[in-house]
XYZ file of C-alpha atoms in Angstrom:
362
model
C 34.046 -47.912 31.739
C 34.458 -49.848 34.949
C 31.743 -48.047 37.218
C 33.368 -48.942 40.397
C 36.454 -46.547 39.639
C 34.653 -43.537 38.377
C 33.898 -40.360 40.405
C 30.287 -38.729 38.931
C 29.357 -35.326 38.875
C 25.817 -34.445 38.105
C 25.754 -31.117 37.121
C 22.584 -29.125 36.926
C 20.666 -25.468 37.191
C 18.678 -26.445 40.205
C 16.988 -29.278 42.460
C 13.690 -27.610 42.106
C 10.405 -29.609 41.965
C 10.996 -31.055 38.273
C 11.103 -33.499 35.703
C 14.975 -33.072 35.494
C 15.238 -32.844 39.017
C 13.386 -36.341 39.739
C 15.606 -38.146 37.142
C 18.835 -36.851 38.505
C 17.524 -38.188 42.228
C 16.677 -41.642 39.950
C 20.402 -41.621 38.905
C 21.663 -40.745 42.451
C 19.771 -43.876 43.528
C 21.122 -46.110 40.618
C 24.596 -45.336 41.089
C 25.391 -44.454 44.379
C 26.528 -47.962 45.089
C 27.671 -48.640 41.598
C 30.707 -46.292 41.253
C 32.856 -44.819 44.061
C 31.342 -41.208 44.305
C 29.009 -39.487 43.152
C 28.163 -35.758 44.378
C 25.794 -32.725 42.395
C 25.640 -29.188 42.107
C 22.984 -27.199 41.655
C 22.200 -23.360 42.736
C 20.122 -25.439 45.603
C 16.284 -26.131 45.962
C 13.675 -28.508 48.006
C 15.189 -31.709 46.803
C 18.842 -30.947 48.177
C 17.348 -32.353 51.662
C 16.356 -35.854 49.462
C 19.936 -35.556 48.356
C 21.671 -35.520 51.951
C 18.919 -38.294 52.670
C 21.007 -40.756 50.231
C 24.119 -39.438 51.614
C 24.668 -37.369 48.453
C 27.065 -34.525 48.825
C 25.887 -31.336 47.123
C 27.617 -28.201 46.041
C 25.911 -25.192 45.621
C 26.865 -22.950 42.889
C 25.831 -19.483 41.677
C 22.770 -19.641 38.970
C 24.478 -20.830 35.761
C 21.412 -18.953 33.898
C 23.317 -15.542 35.296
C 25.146 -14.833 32.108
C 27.032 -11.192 33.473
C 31.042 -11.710 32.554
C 31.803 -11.782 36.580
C 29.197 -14.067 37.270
C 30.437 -16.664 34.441
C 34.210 -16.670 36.134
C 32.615 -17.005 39.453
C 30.817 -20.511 38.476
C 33.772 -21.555 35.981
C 36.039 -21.168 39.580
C 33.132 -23.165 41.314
C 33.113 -25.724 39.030
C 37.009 -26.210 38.558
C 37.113 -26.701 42.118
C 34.702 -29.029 42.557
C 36.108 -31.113 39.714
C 39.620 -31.103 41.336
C 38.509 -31.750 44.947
C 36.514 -34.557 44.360
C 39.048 -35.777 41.556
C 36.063 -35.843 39.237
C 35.951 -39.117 35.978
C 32.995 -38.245 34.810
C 30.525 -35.169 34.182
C 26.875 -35.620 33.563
C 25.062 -32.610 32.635
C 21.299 -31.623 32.740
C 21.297 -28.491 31.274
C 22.395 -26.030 28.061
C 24.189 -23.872 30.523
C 26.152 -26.623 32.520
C 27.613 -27.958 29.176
C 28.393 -25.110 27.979
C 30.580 -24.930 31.406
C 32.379 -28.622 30.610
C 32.844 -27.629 27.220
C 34.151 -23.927 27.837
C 36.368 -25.517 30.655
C 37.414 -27.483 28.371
C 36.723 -30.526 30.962
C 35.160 -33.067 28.504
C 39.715 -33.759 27.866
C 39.888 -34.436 31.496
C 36.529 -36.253 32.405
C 34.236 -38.279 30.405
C 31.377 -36.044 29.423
C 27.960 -37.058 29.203
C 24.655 -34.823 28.912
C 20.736 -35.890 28.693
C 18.346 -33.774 27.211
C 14.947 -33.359 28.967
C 13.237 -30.925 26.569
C 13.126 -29.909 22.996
C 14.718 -26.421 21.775
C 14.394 -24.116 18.741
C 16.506 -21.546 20.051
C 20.057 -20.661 20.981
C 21.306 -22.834 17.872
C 24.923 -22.940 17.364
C 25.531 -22.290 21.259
C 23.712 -25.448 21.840
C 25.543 -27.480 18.915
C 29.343 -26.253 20.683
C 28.379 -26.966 23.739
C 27.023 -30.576 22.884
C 29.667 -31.909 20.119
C 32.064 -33.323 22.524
C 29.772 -35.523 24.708
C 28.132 -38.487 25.189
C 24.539 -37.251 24.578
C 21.179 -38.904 25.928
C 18.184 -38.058 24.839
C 14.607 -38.611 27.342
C 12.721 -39.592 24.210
C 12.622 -39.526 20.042
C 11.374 -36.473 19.811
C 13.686 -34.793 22.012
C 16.802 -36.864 19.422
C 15.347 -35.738 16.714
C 15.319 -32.227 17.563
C 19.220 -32.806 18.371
C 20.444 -34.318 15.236
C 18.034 -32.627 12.738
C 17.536 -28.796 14.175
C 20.903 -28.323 16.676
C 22.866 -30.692 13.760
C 24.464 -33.112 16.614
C 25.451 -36.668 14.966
C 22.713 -39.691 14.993
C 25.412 -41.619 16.627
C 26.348 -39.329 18.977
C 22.871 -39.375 20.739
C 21.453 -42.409 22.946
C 17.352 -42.603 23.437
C 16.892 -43.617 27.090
C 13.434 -42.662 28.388
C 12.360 -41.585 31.415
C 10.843 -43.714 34.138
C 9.107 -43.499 37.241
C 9.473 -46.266 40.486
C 6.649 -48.062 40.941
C 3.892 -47.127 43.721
C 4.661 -49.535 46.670
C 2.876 -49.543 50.446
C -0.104 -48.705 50.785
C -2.433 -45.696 50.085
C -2.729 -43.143 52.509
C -5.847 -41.370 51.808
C -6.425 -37.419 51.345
C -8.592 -36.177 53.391
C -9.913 -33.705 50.757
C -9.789 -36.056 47.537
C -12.060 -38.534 50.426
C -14.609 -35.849 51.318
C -15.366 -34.827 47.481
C -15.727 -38.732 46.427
C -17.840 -39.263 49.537
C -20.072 -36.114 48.180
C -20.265 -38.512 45.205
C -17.646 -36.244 43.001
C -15.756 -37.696 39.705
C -12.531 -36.017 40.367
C -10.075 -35.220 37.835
C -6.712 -33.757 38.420
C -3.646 -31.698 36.535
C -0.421 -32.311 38.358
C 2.484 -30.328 37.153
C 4.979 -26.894 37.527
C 2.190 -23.911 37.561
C 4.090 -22.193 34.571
C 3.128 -21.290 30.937
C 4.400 -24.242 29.773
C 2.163 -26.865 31.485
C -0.958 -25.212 29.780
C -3.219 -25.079 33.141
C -4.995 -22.102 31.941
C -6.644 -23.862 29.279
C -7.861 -27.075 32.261
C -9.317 -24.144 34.036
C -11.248 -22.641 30.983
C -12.477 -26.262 30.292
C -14.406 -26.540 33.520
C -17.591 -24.454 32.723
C -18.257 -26.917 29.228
C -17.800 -30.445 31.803
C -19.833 -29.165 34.800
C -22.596 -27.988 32.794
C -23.369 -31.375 31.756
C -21.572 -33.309 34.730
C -22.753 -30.996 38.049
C -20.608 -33.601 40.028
C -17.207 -33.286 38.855
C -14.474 -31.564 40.877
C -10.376 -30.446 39.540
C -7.502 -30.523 41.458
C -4.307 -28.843 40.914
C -1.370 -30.567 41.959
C 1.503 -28.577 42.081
C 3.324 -25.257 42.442
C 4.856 -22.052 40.510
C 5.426 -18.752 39.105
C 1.906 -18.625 37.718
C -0.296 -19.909 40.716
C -1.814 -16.130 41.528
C -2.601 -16.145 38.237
C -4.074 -19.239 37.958
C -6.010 -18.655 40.823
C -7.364 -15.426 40.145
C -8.516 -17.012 36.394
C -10.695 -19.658 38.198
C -12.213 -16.615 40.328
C -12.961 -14.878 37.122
C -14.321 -17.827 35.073
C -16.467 -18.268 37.886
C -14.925 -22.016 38.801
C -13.502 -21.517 42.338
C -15.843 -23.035 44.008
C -15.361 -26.205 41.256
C -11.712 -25.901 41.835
C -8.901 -26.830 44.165
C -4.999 -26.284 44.371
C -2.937 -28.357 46.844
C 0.306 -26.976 45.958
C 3.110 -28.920 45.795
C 2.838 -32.480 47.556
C 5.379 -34.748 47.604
C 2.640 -38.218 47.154
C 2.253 -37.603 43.249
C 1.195 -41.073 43.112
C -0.205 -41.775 46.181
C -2.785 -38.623 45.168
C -3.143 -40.083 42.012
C -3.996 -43.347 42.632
C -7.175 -42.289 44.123
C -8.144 -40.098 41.336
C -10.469 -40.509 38.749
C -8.611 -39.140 35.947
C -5.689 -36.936 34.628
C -5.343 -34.472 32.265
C -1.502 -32.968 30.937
C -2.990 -29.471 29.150
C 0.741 -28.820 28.170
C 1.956 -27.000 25.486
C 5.279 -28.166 25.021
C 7.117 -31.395 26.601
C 10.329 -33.638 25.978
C 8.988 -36.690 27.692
C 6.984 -35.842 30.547
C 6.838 -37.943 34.032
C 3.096 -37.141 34.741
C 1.675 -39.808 31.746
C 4.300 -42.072 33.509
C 3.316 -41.578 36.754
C -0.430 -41.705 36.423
C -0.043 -45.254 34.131
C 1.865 -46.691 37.032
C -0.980 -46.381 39.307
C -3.520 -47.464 36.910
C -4.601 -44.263 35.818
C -5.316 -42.771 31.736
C -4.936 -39.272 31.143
C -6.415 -37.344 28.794
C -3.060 -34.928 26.972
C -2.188 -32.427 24.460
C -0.425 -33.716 21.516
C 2.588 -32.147 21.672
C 6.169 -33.738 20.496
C 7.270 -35.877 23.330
C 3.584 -36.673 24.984
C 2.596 -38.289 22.011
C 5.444 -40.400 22.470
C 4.014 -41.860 25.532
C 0.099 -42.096 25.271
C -1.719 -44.032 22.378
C -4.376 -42.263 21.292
C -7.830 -44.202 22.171
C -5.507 -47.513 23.147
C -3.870 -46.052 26.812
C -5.078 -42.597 26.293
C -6.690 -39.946 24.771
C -4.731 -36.901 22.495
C -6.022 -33.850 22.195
C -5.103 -30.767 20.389
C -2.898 -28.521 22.644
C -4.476 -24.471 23.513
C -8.061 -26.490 23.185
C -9.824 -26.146 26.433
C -13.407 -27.277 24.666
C -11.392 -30.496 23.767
C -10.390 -31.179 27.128
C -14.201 -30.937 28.357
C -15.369 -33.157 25.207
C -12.690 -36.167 26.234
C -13.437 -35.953 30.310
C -17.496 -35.876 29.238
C -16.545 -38.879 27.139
C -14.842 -41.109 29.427
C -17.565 -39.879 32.254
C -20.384 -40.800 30.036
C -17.979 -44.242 28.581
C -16.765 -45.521 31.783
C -16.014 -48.936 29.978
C -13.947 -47.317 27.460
C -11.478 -45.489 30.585
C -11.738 -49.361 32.227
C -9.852 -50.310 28.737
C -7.738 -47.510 28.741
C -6.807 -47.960 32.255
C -5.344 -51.771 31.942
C -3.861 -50.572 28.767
C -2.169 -47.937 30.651
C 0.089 -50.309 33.527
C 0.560 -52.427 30.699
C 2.182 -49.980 28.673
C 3.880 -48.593 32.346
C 5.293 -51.882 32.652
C 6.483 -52.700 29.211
C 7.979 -49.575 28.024
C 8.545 -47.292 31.173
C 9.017 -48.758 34.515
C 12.216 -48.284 36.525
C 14.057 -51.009 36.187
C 14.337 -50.830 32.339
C 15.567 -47.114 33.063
C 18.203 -48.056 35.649
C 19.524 -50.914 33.282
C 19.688 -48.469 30.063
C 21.514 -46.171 32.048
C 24.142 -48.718 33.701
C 24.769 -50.708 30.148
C 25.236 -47.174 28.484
C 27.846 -46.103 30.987
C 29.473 -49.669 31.326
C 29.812 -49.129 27.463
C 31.525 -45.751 27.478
């Protein structure tokens, strides 16, 4: 494929706060001087403003999870449009629904058709194997590959590891005034950044606070991030009796900047593909303490850059944090080990050259 002549759609649910959502920014920045367009569409979110920022044009569709029969010809429309305006080469997909789209369309004849898979299913089976069996398919880690070829029944072949990656923190830190009053009060502060849904497992951080306080009075936990479960979340803490212990920031836009002067992460999730947050925290330096679920594990070595846990565990969260509070020798090892491994296995410039070779090879 010569890059320069190919037209790129990115085609995705929405441009949300996200895993997803930060790789398909990552891809706008790779190739928006490598081919000759590239535009997205999404049903909108908070990141279509980064978008216009890089001089990305976006098209908003209707919600490709809205599965009512008028809907579905409303979007197909959308989409046929969009792929004859912009006189679109190739598709890259993000999600189930979008595929099913280029494959229903029947687009993957016109275009070359590629998808990445963020996440790891066990559901929707044979819709996900038809939608997936005519493209060029990218998985974020082993795990999620393995889950493509073995449970969905996609081809070894057919499916392309490329992980994830995060840019590396540059400039200089601008300090939180909150995160610099509770280390000035002498705090050990330990944070959980992530989407405030079931999935991230936050309820179980929360529940471990009582266990680490009641040996380590000086510890505070920040929650970085926002989502369908914050009231929720919120009103646990209250009843757990942790508020006071406890602090949300909501959504901030300085994931690294705010973890860079943390003490230590923890990802209490209960299912992943291959999250960012490991990523992001080694880039700055920092070990995190994580579940072991498929895709996580994939990142962190236990006891070499990080510590596993099992997920749903909230007394093993508390043990691990008491450990590397009581062993802060061991979290000095764990920490150089950790922008080692951030530099040998995950940085950005390994992603953007995976991702230009495996188009150039198309």
């Amino acid at each position: 494929m010569k890059l320069m002549e190919q037209n790129i759609l990115l085609f995705t649910r929405t441009m949300q706060v996200g895993g997803t959502e930060k790789v398909i920014l990552q891809l706008c920045e790779i190739f928006k001087t490598l081919v000759n367009k590239i535009v997205v569409c999404s049903c909108g979110g908070v990141n279509v403003e980064k978008l216009q920022k890089m001089g990305i044009r976006h098209y908003k569709i209707s919600d490709i999870e809205n599965k009512t029969p008028v809907a579905m010809i409303g979007i197909a429309k959308q989409i046929k449009k969009i792929v004859r305006k912009e006189d679109i080469t190739v598709i890259h997909t993000h999600h189930r629904m979008a595929a099913f789209y280029v494959t229903a369309l029947e687009l993957y004849k016109k275009c070359v058709f590629v998808n990445t898979s963020h996440n790891v299913f066990s559901n929707k089976k044979w819709f996900t194997y038809l939608s997936y069996r005519n493209g060029n398919l990218i998985a974020c880690g082993e795990t999620v590959k393995k889950n493509l070829v073995e449970f969905f029944g996609l081809e070894e072949n057919q499916v392309k590891v490329i992980h994830n990656a995060v840019k590396p923190f540059q400039g200089n830190i601008v300090e939180d005034q909150l995160i610099k009053e509770l280390h000035y009060e002498g705090n050990y502060l330990v944070g959980n950044v992530g989407r405030l849904s079931e999935q991230k497992g936050i309820e179980y951080f929360i529940r471990a606070v009582p266990s680490v306080i009641k040996k380590h009075v000086n510890v505070r936990f920040l929650i970085i991030g926002s989502g369908e479960e914050e009231e929720k979340l919120k009103n646990l803490a209250e009843e757990v009796g942790v508020d006071s212990y406890l602090y949300f920031l909501g959504y901030r836009k300085d994931i690294q900047n705010l973890m860079a002067q943390l003490d230590l992460l923890v990802l209490s999730s209960l299912w992943e593909g291959l999250p960012l947050t490991p990523i992001e925290a080694y880039s700055v330096g920092k070990t995190v303490v994580a579940t072991a679920v498929d895709g996580t594990s994939e990142i962190i070595r236990n006891g070499i850059d990080g510590l596993l846990i099992p997920p749903r565990d909230s007394e093993a969260i508390a043990n691990r944090i008491n450990y590397l509070i009581d062993q802060p020798s061991v979290q000095c090892e764990l920490e150089r080990n950790a922008m080692e491994r951030y530099l040998g296995e995950f940085s950005f410039g390994k992603f953007s050259g995976s991702y230009v070779s495996y188009f150039k090879s198309l």
